[in-house]
Structures are given as C-alpha cells and as structure tokens.
Amino acid sequence: QVQLQESGPGLVKPSETLSLTCAVSGYSISSGYYWGWIRQPPGKGLEWIGSIYHSGSTYYNPSLKSRVTISVDTSKNQFSLKLSSVTAADTAVYYCARVEQWLPSYYFDYWGQGTLVTVSS
Amino acid sequence: QSVLTQPPSASGTPGQRVTISCSGSSSNIGSNTVNWYQQLPGTAPKLLIYSNNQRPSGVPDRFSGSKSGTSASLAISGLQSEDEADYYCAAWDDSLNGSVVFGGGTKLTVL
C-alpha cells in the first residue's frame, strides 16, 4: 500500500521560505508516476501547487511558479517543496500526493494526511 | 474564484439521490477528464471518481460520475449519513502551459 507522509516546520515567518518533505513508502518513486503538492487554506478549497517526475521534470501552478521549487530525491524515496517569500496568504494545510498523469487524465490517487503551515511573525 | 464552478452546498435525506454539478470550459472539462474527491471532516481528500466515471477499488457503486461537454456531475444514490462531506471536482487545464484546476467544493449535508 502506497503511503505518503509530509514533514516540516509548522510555523514560518513572513518573507522566509517554506520547506516541506514528503516521504513515500510502499512504492519506489524511481519506478514512475508524477508526485505532487496541493494546499488548502483554513476553511477554503484545494489549490494545486505543482508536480514532479522521478526524472526531475516539473509542472507548476502559473500563479505560484515564480516562488515554487519542487525537487525529488530518489535515494531517499522522497520529494520536497520550497515556497519562497511567504505571506499570511500561504497559511494552509499542505498535502503531498501521487499523481496518475496520462493526459487527458490527471488525478491524485494517494494522499498524505497533510501538514498545517502557519505564516506568522 | 475557482476555475471550475460548483454549488457551495447540497443536501438530502437518507436514501435519497443527490447530484452535484461542476461547470468548466473548453480548456479544462471540455478537453480533459474530470475527477471527484471526497473530503470527510478533518481528513485528507480521497479520490472518489476518476476519468469522468471510473471508481477506484473500494468506492461503493452508489457513487457515479458523468461528463457532457464542459460540465460534469457527481451522483450519490442511497444517501447515507457517512456521505456528509465536502466534494471537489478537478481537471487538467490546457491553458497557460497546463495546470490542475479545482472546483470550489460542495458541502453535502445529510438531513
């Protein structure tokens, strides 16, 4: 069974960089699939951040692209998210997920439990 | 403002059939498949329907999806109390080099 677990600081100061890692178990990242990040501000809906293939190929949300970097470490079977210059608007629960991407089909079939990141001084 | 449009709320009584709509455009629903996610209170979203009308293993056949043109629908028959949750539609969007777009979510209340 594929399992994903997010980890990282729960509190980040404004203007700093948010950094999260998603550890994957039950499946080897280097075997395939894209791997993605999605966030959900408190009481609001879901927003796609971006995704990465084991080779390093990435897709980013155009509205966040200038501030987002997603990377993969196949040796540790994990992938990471960095979001720079954060503001209070970046406060959200951040989820990592496995992506089934065979356009025109694109969906998240396994999700992590999510981690709340608060941006505050 | 979400790219895909869903009603903010829906409701039904146990045993009833409920439908939730999702409206998009030619660059998303019109040219790509639609997926639905169920989010129970305090939990991560769960894939409910993929590729318009396919159910992952373990999802009851009470849940069904359909798509026509630039709109899609999720139907829940034989409504149960445990179906009370937020439901989100999503699709790939071909504009701006490609991205995933979500609906704003529909809160389903079982009366």
Coordinates of N, CA and C in Angstrom, one line a residue:
Chain A
Q1 N 0.8 -1.2 0.0 CA 0.0 0.0 0.0 C 0.9 1.3 0.0
V2 N 0.6 2.1 -0.9 CA 1.4 3.4 -1.0 C 1.0 4.3 0.1
Q3 N 2.0 4.8 0.8 CA 1.7 5.8 1.9 C 2.7 7.0 1.7
L4 N 2.1 8.2 2.0 CA 2.9 9.4 1.9 C 2.8 10.2 3.3
Q5 N 3.9 10.8 3.7 CA 3.9 11.5 4.9 C 4.6 12.8 4.8
E6 N 3.9 13.9 5.0 CA 4.5 15.2 5.0 C 5.3 15.5 6.3
S7 N 6.3 16.3 6.2 CA 7.1 16.8 7.3 C 7.7 18.1 7.1
G8 N 7.9 18.9 8.1 CA 8.5 20.2 8.0 C 8.0 21.2 9.1
P9 N 8.5 22.3 9.2 CA 8.1 23.3 10.2 C 6.7 23.7 10.1
G10 N 6.0 23.8 11.2 CA 4.6 24.2 11.2 C 4.4 25.7 11.3
L11 N 5.5 26.4 11.5 CA 5.5 27.9 11.6 C 6.6 28.5 10.8
V12 N 6.3 29.4 9.9 CA 7.3 30.1 9.1 C 7.0 31.6 9.1
K13 N 8.1 32.4 9.2 CA 8.0 33.8 9.3 C 7.7 34.4 7.9
P14 N 7.0 35.5 7.9 CA 6.8 36.2 6.6 C 8.1 36.5 5.9
S15 N 8.1 36.4 4.6 CA 9.2 36.7 3.7 C 10.2 35.5 3.7
E16 N 10.1 34.6 4.5 CA 11.0 33.4 4.5 C 10.5 32.4 3.6
T17 N 11.3 31.2 3.5 CA 11.0 30.1 2.6 C 10.4 29.0 3.4
L18 N 9.2 28.5 2.9 CA 8.6 27.3 3.4 C 9.2 26.1 2.8
S19 N 9.6 25.1 3.6 CA 10.2 23.9 3.1 C 9.5 22.7 3.7
L20 N 9.0 21.8 2.9 CA 8.3 20.6 3.3 C 8.9 19.4 2.5
T21 N 8.8 18.2 3.1 CA 9.3 17.0 2.5 C 8.2 16.0 2.6
C22 N 8.1 15.2 1.6 CA 7.1 14.1 1.5 C 7.8 12.8 1.4
A23 N 7.7 11.9 2.4 CA 8.4 10.6 2.4 C 7.4 9.6 1.9
V24 N 7.8 8.8 0.9 CA 6.9 7.8 0.3 C 7.3 6.4 0.7
S25 N 6.4 5.6 1.0 CA 6.6 4.2 1.4 C 5.7 3.3 0.6
G26 N 6.1 2.1 0.4 CA 5.2 1.2 -0.4 C 5.3 1.3 -1.9
Y27 N 6.1 2.2 -2.4 CA 6.3 2.4 -3.8 C 7.6 3.1 -4.0
S28 N 8.4 2.7 -5.0 CA 9.6 3.4 -5.3 C 9.4 4.5 -6.3
I29 N 9.7 5.7 -5.9 CA 9.5 6.9 -6.7 C 10.1 6.7 -8.1
S30 N 11.3 6.1 -8.2 CA 12.0 6.0 -9.4 C 11.4 5.0 -10.4
S31 N 10.3 4.3 -9.9 CA 9.6 3.3 -10.8 C 8.6 4.1 -11.7
G32 N 8.3 5.3 -11.4 CA 7.4 6.0 -12.2 C 6.4 6.9 -11.5
Y33 N 5.4 7.4 -12.2 CA 4.4 8.4 -11.7 C 5.0 9.7 -11.4
Y34 N 4.1 10.7 -11.5 CA 4.4 12.1 -11.0 C 4.0 12.1 -9.6
W35 N 4.6 13.1 -8.9 CA 4.3 13.3 -7.4 C 4.1 14.8 -7.2
G36 N 3.0 15.1 -6.5 CA 2.6 16.5 -6.4 C 2.3 17.0 -5.0
W37 N 2.1 18.3 -5.0 CA 1.7 19.1 -3.8 C 0.4 19.9 -4.1
I38 N -0.4 19.8 -3.1 CA -1.7 20.6 -3.1 C -1.8 21.2 -1.7
R39 N -2.5 22.4 -1.7 CA -2.7 23.1 -0.4 C -4.1 23.5 -0.2
Q40 N -4.5 23.7 1.0 CA -5.9 24.1 1.4 C -5.8 25.1 2.5
P41 N -6.0 26.4 2.2 CA -6.1 27.4 3.3 C -7.3 27.0 4.3
P42 N -7.1 27.4 5.5 CA -8.2 27.0 6.5 C -9.6 27.4 6.0
G43 N -10.5 26.5 6.0 CA -11.9 26.8 5.7 C -12.1 27.0 4.2
K44 N -11.1 26.8 3.3 CA -11.2 27.1 1.9 C -11.0 25.8 1.1
G45 N -11.0 26.0 -0.2 CA -10.9 24.9 -1.2 C -9.4 24.5 -1.5
L46 N -9.3 23.5 -2.4 CA -8.0 23.0 -2.7 C -7.3 23.8 -3.9
E47 N -6.0 23.9 -3.8 CA -5.2 24.6 -4.8 C -4.0 23.7 -5.2
W48 N -3.8 23.4 -6.4 CA -2.7 22.7 -6.9 C -1.5 23.5 -6.9
I49 N -0.3 23.0 -6.4 CA 0.9 23.8 -6.4 C 1.8 23.3 -7.5
G50 N 2.0 22.0 -7.7 CA 2.8 21.6 -8.8 C 3.1 20.1 -8.6
S51 N 3.8 19.5 -9.6 CA 4.2 18.1 -9.6 C 5.5 17.9 -10.2
I52 N 6.1 16.7 -9.9 CA 7.4 16.4 -10.4 C 7.5 14.9 -10.8
Y53 N 8.3 14.6 -11.8 CA 8.5 13.2 -12.2 C 9.8 12.7 -11.6
H54 N 10.1 11.4 -11.5 CA 11.3 11.0 -10.9 C 12.5 11.5 -11.7
S55 N 12.4 11.8 -12.9 CA 13.5 12.3 -13.7 C 13.8 13.8 -13.4
G56 N 12.8 14.4 -12.7 CA 13.0 15.8 -12.4 C 12.1 16.8 -13.2
S57 N 11.4 16.3 -14.2 CA 10.5 17.1 -15.0 C 9.4 17.6 -14.1
T58 N 9.1 18.9 -14.2 CA 8.1 19.6 -13.3 C 7.0 20.3 -14.0
Y59 N 5.9 20.4 -13.3 CA 4.8 21.3 -13.7 C 4.5 22.2 -12.5
Y60 N 4.3 23.5 -12.7 CA 3.9 24.3 -11.6 C 2.7 25.1 -11.9
N61 N 1.9 25.4 -10.8 CA 0.8 26.3 -10.9 C 1.3 27.7 -11.4
P62 N 0.8 28.2 -12.5 CA 1.3 29.5 -13.0 C 1.3 30.6 -12.0
S63 N 0.3 30.6 -11.1 CA 0.1 31.7 -10.2 C 1.2 31.6 -9.1
L64 N 1.9 30.5 -8.9 CA 2.9 30.3 -7.9 C 4.3 30.0 -8.4
K65 N 4.3 29.9 -9.7 CA 5.6 29.4 -10.4 C 6.8 30.2 -10.0
S66 N 6.7 31.5 -9.8 CA 7.9 32.3 -9.5 C 8.4 32.0 -8.2
R67 N 7.6 31.4 -7.3 CA 8.1 31.2 -5.9 C 8.3 29.7 -5.5
V68 N 7.9 28.8 -6.4 CA 7.9 27.4 -6.1 C 9.1 26.6 -6.7
T69 N 9.6 25.7 -5.9 CA 10.6 24.7 -6.4 C 10.2 23.4 -5.8
I70 N 10.0 22.4 -6.7 CA 9.8 21.0 -6.3 C 10.9 20.2 -6.8
S71 N 11.5 19.4 -5.9 CA 12.6 18.5 -6.2 C 12.3 17.1 -5.7
V72 N 13.1 16.2 -6.2 CA 12.9 14.8 -5.9 C 14.3 14.2 -5.5
D73 N 14.3 13.3 -4.5 CA 15.5 12.6 -4.0 C 15.1 11.1 -4.1
T74 N 15.5 10.5 -5.2 CA 15.1 9.0 -5.3 C 15.9 8.1 -4.4
S75 N 17.0 8.6 -3.9 CA 17.8 7.7 -3.0 C 17.1 7.6 -1.6
K76 N 16.4 8.7 -1.3 CA 15.6 8.7 0.0 C 14.1 8.4 -0.2
N77 N 13.8 8.2 -1.5 CA 12.4 8.0 -1.8 C 11.5 9.1 -1.3
Q78 N 11.8 10.3 -1.6 CA 11.0 11.4 -1.1 C 11.1 12.6 -2.1
F79 N 10.2 13.5 -2.0 CA 10.2 14.7 -2.8 C 9.9 15.9 -1.9
S80 N 10.3 17.1 -2.3 CA 10.2 18.2 -1.5 C 9.6 19.4 -2.2
L81 N 9.1 20.4 -1.3 CA 8.5 21.6 -1.8 C 9.2 22.8 -1.1
K82 N 9.6 23.8 -1.9 CA 10.1 25.0 -1.3 C 9.2 26.2 -1.9
L83 N 8.7 27.0 -1.0 CA 7.9 28.2 -1.4 C 8.5 29.4 -0.8
S84 N 9.0 30.3 -1.6 CA 9.8 31.4 -1.1 C 8.9 32.7 -0.9
S85 N 9.4 33.6 -0.2 CA 8.7 34.9 0.1 C 7.3 34.7 0.6
V86 N 7.1 33.9 1.6 CA 5.8 33.6 2.0 C 5.1 34.8 2.7
T87 N 3.8 34.8 2.6 CA 3.0 35.8 3.4 C 1.9 35.0 4.1
A88 N 1.0 35.7 4.8 CA -0.1 35.1 5.5 C -1.0 34.3 4.6
A89 N -1.1 34.7 3.4 CA -1.9 34.1 2.4 C -1.4 32.6 2.1
D90 N -0.2 32.3 2.4 CA 0.3 31.0 2.2 C 0.0 30.0 3.4
T91 N -0.6 30.5 4.4 CA -1.0 29.7 5.5 C -2.1 28.6 5.0
A92 N -1.8 27.4 5.2 CA -2.6 26.3 4.7 C -2.2 25.0 5.2
V93 N -3.1 24.0 5.0 CA -2.7 22.6 5.1 C -2.1 22.2 3.8
Y94 N -0.9 21.7 3.8 CA -0.2 21.2 2.6 C -0.2 19.7 2.5
Y95 N -0.7 19.2 1.4 CA -0.8 17.8 1.1 C 0.2 17.4 0.0
C96 N 0.8 16.2 0.2 CA 1.5 15.6 -0.9 C 0.7 14.4 -1.5
A97 N 0.9 14.1 -2.7 CA 0.1 13.1 -3.3 C 0.8 12.4 -4.5
R98 N 0.4 11.2 -4.8 CA 0.9 10.5 -6.0 C -0.1 11.0 -7.2
V99 N 0.5 11.2 -8.3 CA -0.2 11.7 -9.5 C -0.3 10.6 -10.6
E100 N -1.5 10.3 -11.0 CA -1.7 9.5 -12.2 C -1.8 10.5 -13.4
Q101 N -0.8 10.6 -14.2 CA -0.9 11.6 -15.3 C -0.7 10.9 -16.6
W102 N -1.9 10.7 -17.3 CA -1.9 10.2 -18.7 C -2.9 11.1 -19.4
L103 N -2.5 12.3 -19.7 CA -3.4 13.3 -20.3 C -4.2 12.7 -21.5
P104 N -5.5 12.9 -21.5 CA -6.3 13.9 -20.8 C -6.7 13.6 -19.4
S105 N -6.1 12.5 -18.9 CA -6.5 12.1 -17.5 C -5.3 12.5 -16.5
Y106 N -5.7 13.2 -15.4 CA -4.7 13.6 -14.4 C -5.4 13.6 -13.1
Y107 N -5.0 12.8 -12.2 CA -5.6 12.7 -10.9 C -4.7 12.3 -9.8
F108 N -5.1 12.6 -8.5 CA -4.3 12.2 -7.4 C -4.9 11.0 -6.7
D109 N -4.2 9.9 -6.7 CA -4.8 8.6 -6.2 C -4.4 8.3 -4.8
Y110 N -3.3 8.7 -4.3 CA -2.9 8.5 -2.9 C -2.5 9.9 -2.3
W111 N -2.9 10.1 -1.1 CA -2.7 11.4 -0.5 C -2.0 11.2 0.9
G112 N -1.2 12.2 1.3 CA -0.7 12.2 2.6 C -1.8 12.8 3.5
Q113 N -1.5 12.7 4.8 CA -2.5 13.2 5.8 C -2.6 14.7 5.9
G114 N -1.5 15.4 5.4 CA -1.5 16.9 5.4 C -0.8 17.4 6.6
T115 N -0.2 18.6 6.4 CA 0.5 19.3 7.5 C 0.2 20.7 7.4
L116 N -0.2 21.3 8.6 CA -0.6 22.7 8.6 C 0.7 23.6 8.8
V117 N 0.8 24.5 7.9 CA 1.9 25.5 7.9 C 1.3 26.9 8.1
T118 N 1.7 27.5 9.2 CA 1.2 28.9 9.5 C 2.3 29.9 9.2
V119 N 2.0 30.9 8.5 CA 2.9 32.0 8.3 C 2.6 33.2 9.2
S120 N 3.5 33.4 10.1 CA 3.3 34.4 11.1 C 4.6 34.8 11.8
S121 N 4.7 36.1 12.2 CA 5.9 36.5 12.9 C 5.8 36.2 14.4
Chain B
Q1 N -11.8 32.9 -6.5 CA -12.7 32.5 -7.6 C -12.1 31.2 -8.2
S2 N -12.8 30.1 -8.1 CA -12.3 28.9 -8.7 C -12.6 28.8 -10.2
V3 N -11.7 28.1 -10.9 CA -11.9 27.9 -12.3 C -13.1 27.1 -12.7
L4 N -13.3 26.0 -11.9 CA -14.4 25.2 -12.0 C -15.5 25.6 -11.0
T5 N -16.7 25.6 -11.5 CA -17.8 26.1 -10.7 C -18.7 25.0 -10.1
Q6 N -18.8 25.0 -8.8 CA -19.7 24.0 -8.1 C -20.6 24.8 -7.2
P7 N -21.8 24.2 -6.9 CA -22.7 24.9 -5.9 C -22.0 24.7 -4.5
P8 N -22.1 25.8 -3.7 CA -21.4 25.7 -2.4 C -22.0 24.6 -1.5
S9 N -23.3 24.3 -1.6 CA -23.9 23.4 -0.7 C -24.9 22.5 -1.5
A10 N -25.2 21.4 -0.9 CA -26.2 20.4 -1.3 C -26.7 19.7 -0.1
S11 N -27.9 19.1 -0.2 CA -28.4 18.4 0.9 C -29.4 17.3 0.4
G12 N -29.6 16.3 1.3 CA -30.6 15.3 1.0 C -30.8 14.5 2.2
T13 N -31.9 13.7 2.2 CA -32.2 12.8 3.3 C -31.7 11.4 3.0
P14 N -31.5 10.6 4.1 CA -31.0 9.2 3.9 C -31.9 8.5 2.9
G15 N -31.2 7.8 1.9 CA -31.8 7.0 0.9 C -32.1 7.8 -0.4
Q16 N -32.0 9.1 -0.3 CA -32.3 9.9 -1.5 C -31.1 9.9 -2.4
R17 N -31.4 10.4 -3.7 CA -30.3 10.6 -4.7 C -30.0 12.0 -4.8
V18 N -28.7 12.4 -4.8 CA -28.2 13.7 -4.8 C -27.3 13.9 -6.0
T19 N -27.3 15.0 -6.7 CA -26.3 15.3 -7.7 C -25.6 16.6 -7.4
I20 N -24.3 16.6 -7.7 CA -23.5 17.8 -7.6 C -22.9 18.2 -8.9
S21 N -23.1 19.4 -9.4 CA -22.6 19.8 -10.7 C -21.3 20.5 -10.6
C22 N -20.6 20.5 -11.8 CA -19.3 21.1 -11.9 C -19.2 21.6 -13.3
S23 N -19.0 22.9 -13.4 CA -19.0 23.6 -14.7 C -17.6 24.2 -15.0
G24 N -17.2 24.0 -16.3 CA -15.9 24.5 -16.6 C -15.9 25.1 -18.0
S25 N -14.8 24.9 -18.8 CA -14.7 25.5 -20.1 C -14.0 24.5 -21.1
S26 N -13.8 25.0 -22.3 CA -13.2 24.1 -23.3 C -11.8 23.7 -23.0
S27 N -11.1 24.5 -22.2 CA -9.7 24.2 -21.9 C -9.5 23.2 -20.8
N28 N -10.5 23.0 -20.0 CA -10.4 22.0 -18.9 C -11.3 20.8 -19.1
I29 N -12.6 21.0 -18.6 CA -13.5 19.8 -18.7 C -13.8 19.5 -20.2
G30 N -13.8 20.5 -21.0 CA -14.1 20.3 -22.5 C -13.1 19.4 -23.2
S31 N -11.9 19.3 -22.7 CA -10.8 18.6 -23.4 C -10.1 17.6 -22.5
N32 N -10.4 17.5 -21.3 CA -9.8 16.6 -20.4 C -10.8 15.9 -19.5
T33 N -10.3 14.9 -18.8 CA -11.3 14.1 -18.0 C -11.5 14.8 -16.6
V34 N -12.6 14.4 -15.9 CA -12.9 15.0 -14.6 C -12.8 14.0 -13.5
N35 N -12.3 14.5 -12.4 CA -12.1 13.7 -11.2 C -12.9 14.3 -10.1
W36 N -13.3 13.5 -9.1 CA -14.0 13.9 -7.9 C -13.3 13.4 -6.7
Y37 N -13.2 14.3 -5.7 CA -12.6 13.9 -4.4 C -13.6 14.2 -3.3
Q38 N -13.6 13.3 -2.3 CA -14.4 13.4 -1.1 C -13.5 13.8 0.0
Q39 N -13.9 14.8 0.8 CA -13.1 15.2 2.0 C -14.0 15.1 3.2
L40 N -13.8 14.1 4.0 CA -14.6 14.0 5.2 C -14.0 15.0 6.2
P41 N -14.8 15.4 7.2 CA -14.3 16.5 8.1 C -13.0 16.1 8.8
G42 N -12.0 17.0 8.7 CA -10.7 16.8 9.4 C -9.8 15.8 8.8
T43 N -10.1 15.4 7.5 CA -9.2 14.4 6.9 C -8.7 14.9 5.5
A44 N -7.8 14.2 5.0 CA -7.3 14.5 3.6 C -8.3 14.1 2.6
P45 N -8.3 14.8 1.4 CA -9.2 14.4 0.3 C -8.9 12.9 -0.1
K46 N -9.9 12.3 -0.6 CA -9.8 10.9 -1.1 C -10.4 10.9 -2.5
L47 N -9.7 10.2 -3.4 CA -10.2 10.0 -4.8 C -11.4 9.2 -4.8
L48 N -12.5 9.8 -5.4 CA -13.8 9.2 -5.4 C -14.2 8.7 -6.8
I49 N -13.9 9.5 -7.8 CA -14.2 9.2 -9.2 C -13.0 9.7 -10.1
Y50 N -12.5 8.9 -11.0 CA -11.5 9.4 -11.9 C -11.9 9.2 -13.3
S51 N -11.3 9.9 -14.2 CA -11.6 9.7 -15.7 C -13.1 9.8 -16.0
N52 N -13.7 10.8 -15.4 CA -15.2 11.0 -15.6 C -16.1 10.1 -14.9
N53 N -15.8 8.8 -14.9 CA -16.9 7.9 -14.4 C -16.3 6.6 -13.9
Q54 N -15.0 6.6 -13.6 CA -14.4 5.4 -13.0 C -14.3 5.4 -11.5
R55 N -14.6 4.3 -10.8 CA -14.5 4.3 -9.4 C -13.2 3.5 -9.0
P56 N -12.4 4.1 -8.1 CA -11.3 3.3 -7.6 C -11.8 2.1 -6.8
S57 N -10.9 1.2 -6.6 CA -11.3 0.0 -5.8 C -11.7 0.4 -4.4
G58 N -12.8 -0.1 -3.9 CA -13.3 0.2 -2.6 C -14.4 1.3 -2.5
V59 N -14.5 2.1 -3.6 CA -15.6 3.1 -3.6 C -16.9 2.4 -4.0
P60 N -17.9 2.6 -3.2 CA -19.2 2.0 -3.4 C -19.8 2.4 -4.8
D61 N -20.6 1.5 -5.4 CA -21.2 1.9 -6.7 C -22.4 2.9 -6.5
R62 N -22.6 3.3 -5.3 CA -23.6 4.4 -5.1 C -23.1 5.7 -5.6
F63 N -21.8 5.8 -5.8 CA -21.2 7.0 -6.4 C -21.0 6.8 -7.9
S64 N -21.4 7.8 -8.6 CA -21.2 7.7 -10.1 C -20.9 9.1 -10.7
G65 N -20.1 9.1 -11.7 CA -19.8 10.4 -12.4 C -20.1 10.4 -13.8
S66 N -20.4 11.6 -14.4 CA -20.7 11.7 -15.8 C -20.2 13.1 -16.3
K67 N -20.0 13.1 -17.6 CA -19.5 14.4 -18.2 C -20.2 14.6 -19.5
S68 N -20.5 15.9 -19.8 CA -21.1 16.2 -21.1 C -20.6 17.6 -21.4
G69 N -19.9 17.7 -22.5 CA -19.4 19.0 -23.0 C -18.4 19.6 -22.0
T70 N -18.7 20.8 -21.4 CA -17.9 21.4 -20.5 C -18.4 21.3 -19.0
S71 N -19.3 20.4 -18.8 CA -19.9 20.2 -17.5 C -19.8 18.7 -17.0
A72 N -19.8 18.5 -15.7 CA -19.7 17.2 -15.2 C -20.6 17.1 -14.0
S73 N -21.0 15.9 -13.6 CA -21.8 15.7 -12.4 C -21.4 14.5 -11.6
L74 N -21.6 14.6 -10.3 CA -21.4 13.5 -9.4 C -22.7 13.2 -8.8
A75 N -23.1 11.9 -8.9 CA -24.4 11.5 -8.3 C -24.1 10.5 -7.2
I76 N -24.9 10.7 -6.1 CA -24.8 9.8 -5.0 C -26.2 9.2 -4.8
S77 N -26.4 7.9 -4.9 CA -27.7 7.3 -4.7 C -27.7 6.6 -3.3
G78 N -28.9 6.4 -2.8 CA -29.0 5.7 -1.5 C -28.1 6.5 -0.4
L79 N -28.4 7.8 -0.4 CA -27.6 8.6 0.5 C -27.5 8.1 1.9
Q80 N -26.3 8.2 2.5 CA -26.0 7.7 3.9 C -25.4 8.8 4.7
S81 N -25.6 8.7 6.0 CA -25.1 9.8 6.9 C -23.6 10.0 6.7
E82 N -22.9 8.9 6.5 CA -21.4 9.0 6.3 C -21.0 9.6 5.0
D83 N -21.9 10.0 4.2 CA -21.6 10.7 2.9 C -21.5 12.2 3.2
E84 N -21.8 12.6 4.4 CA -21.7 14.0 4.7 C -20.2 14.5 4.6
A85 N -19.9 15.3 3.7 CA -18.5 15.7 3.4 C -18.5 16.8 2.4
D86 N -17.2 17.3 2.1 CA -17.0 18.2 1.0 C -16.6 17.4 -0.2
Y87 N -17.1 17.9 -1.3 CA -16.8 17.2 -2.6 C -16.2 18.2 -3.6
Y88 N -15.1 17.8 -4.2 CA -14.4 18.7 -5.1 C -14.3 18.0 -6.5
C89 N -14.5 18.8 -7.5 CA -14.2 18.3 -8.9 C -12.9 18.9 -9.3
A90 N -12.2 18.3 -10.2 CA -10.9 18.7 -10.7 C -10.6 18.2 -12.1
A91 N -9.8 19.0 -12.8 CA -9.4 18.5 -14.2 C -8.1 19.2 -14.5
W92 N -7.5 18.7 -15.5 CA -6.3 19.3 -16.1 C -6.8 20.5 -17.0
D93 N -6.1 21.6 -17.0 CA -6.4 22.7 -17.8 C -5.3 23.0 -18.8
D94 N -5.6 23.0 -20.1 CA -4.6 23.1 -21.1 C -4.0 24.6 -21.3
S95 N -4.6 25.5 -20.7 CA -4.2 26.9 -20.8 C -2.9 27.2 -20.0
L96 N -2.2 28.2 -20.3 CA -1.0 28.6 -19.5 C 0.0 27.5 -19.3
N97 N 0.3 26.8 -20.3 CA 1.3 25.6 -20.2 C 0.8 24.5 -19.4
G98 N -0.5 24.5 -19.0 CA -1.0 23.4 -18.3 C -1.0 23.5 -16.8
S99 N -2.1 23.1 -16.2 CA -2.2 23.2 -14.7 C -3.5 22.4 -14.3
V100 N -3.5 22.1 -13.0 CA -4.7 21.4 -12.5 C -5.6 22.5 -11.9
V101 N -6.9 22.4 -12.2 CA -7.8 23.3 -11.6 C -8.9 22.5 -10.8
F102 N -9.3 23.1 -9.7 CA -10.3 22.5 -8.8 C -11.6 23.4 -8.8
G103 N -12.7 22.7 -8.5 CA -13.9 23.5 -8.1 C -13.8 24.0 -6.7
G104 N -14.7 24.9 -6.3 CA -14.6 25.5 -5.0 C -15.1 24.6 -3.9
G105 N -15.7 23.4 -4.3 CA -16.1 22.5 -3.3 C -17.6 22.6 -3.0
T106 N -18.2 21.5 -2.7 CA -19.7 21.5 -2.4 C -19.8 20.7 -1.0
K107 N -20.4 21.4 -0.1 CA -20.6 20.8 1.2 C -21.9 20.0 1.2
L108 N -21.9 18.7 1.3 CA -23.1 17.9 1.3 C -23.5 17.6 2.7
T109 N -24.8 18.0 3.0 CA -25.4 17.8 4.3 C -26.4 16.7 4.2
V110 N -26.4 15.7 5.1 CA -27.4 14.6 5.1 C -28.3 15.0 6.2
L111 N -29.5 15.3 5.9 CA -30.5 15.8 6.8 C -31.1 14.7 7.7

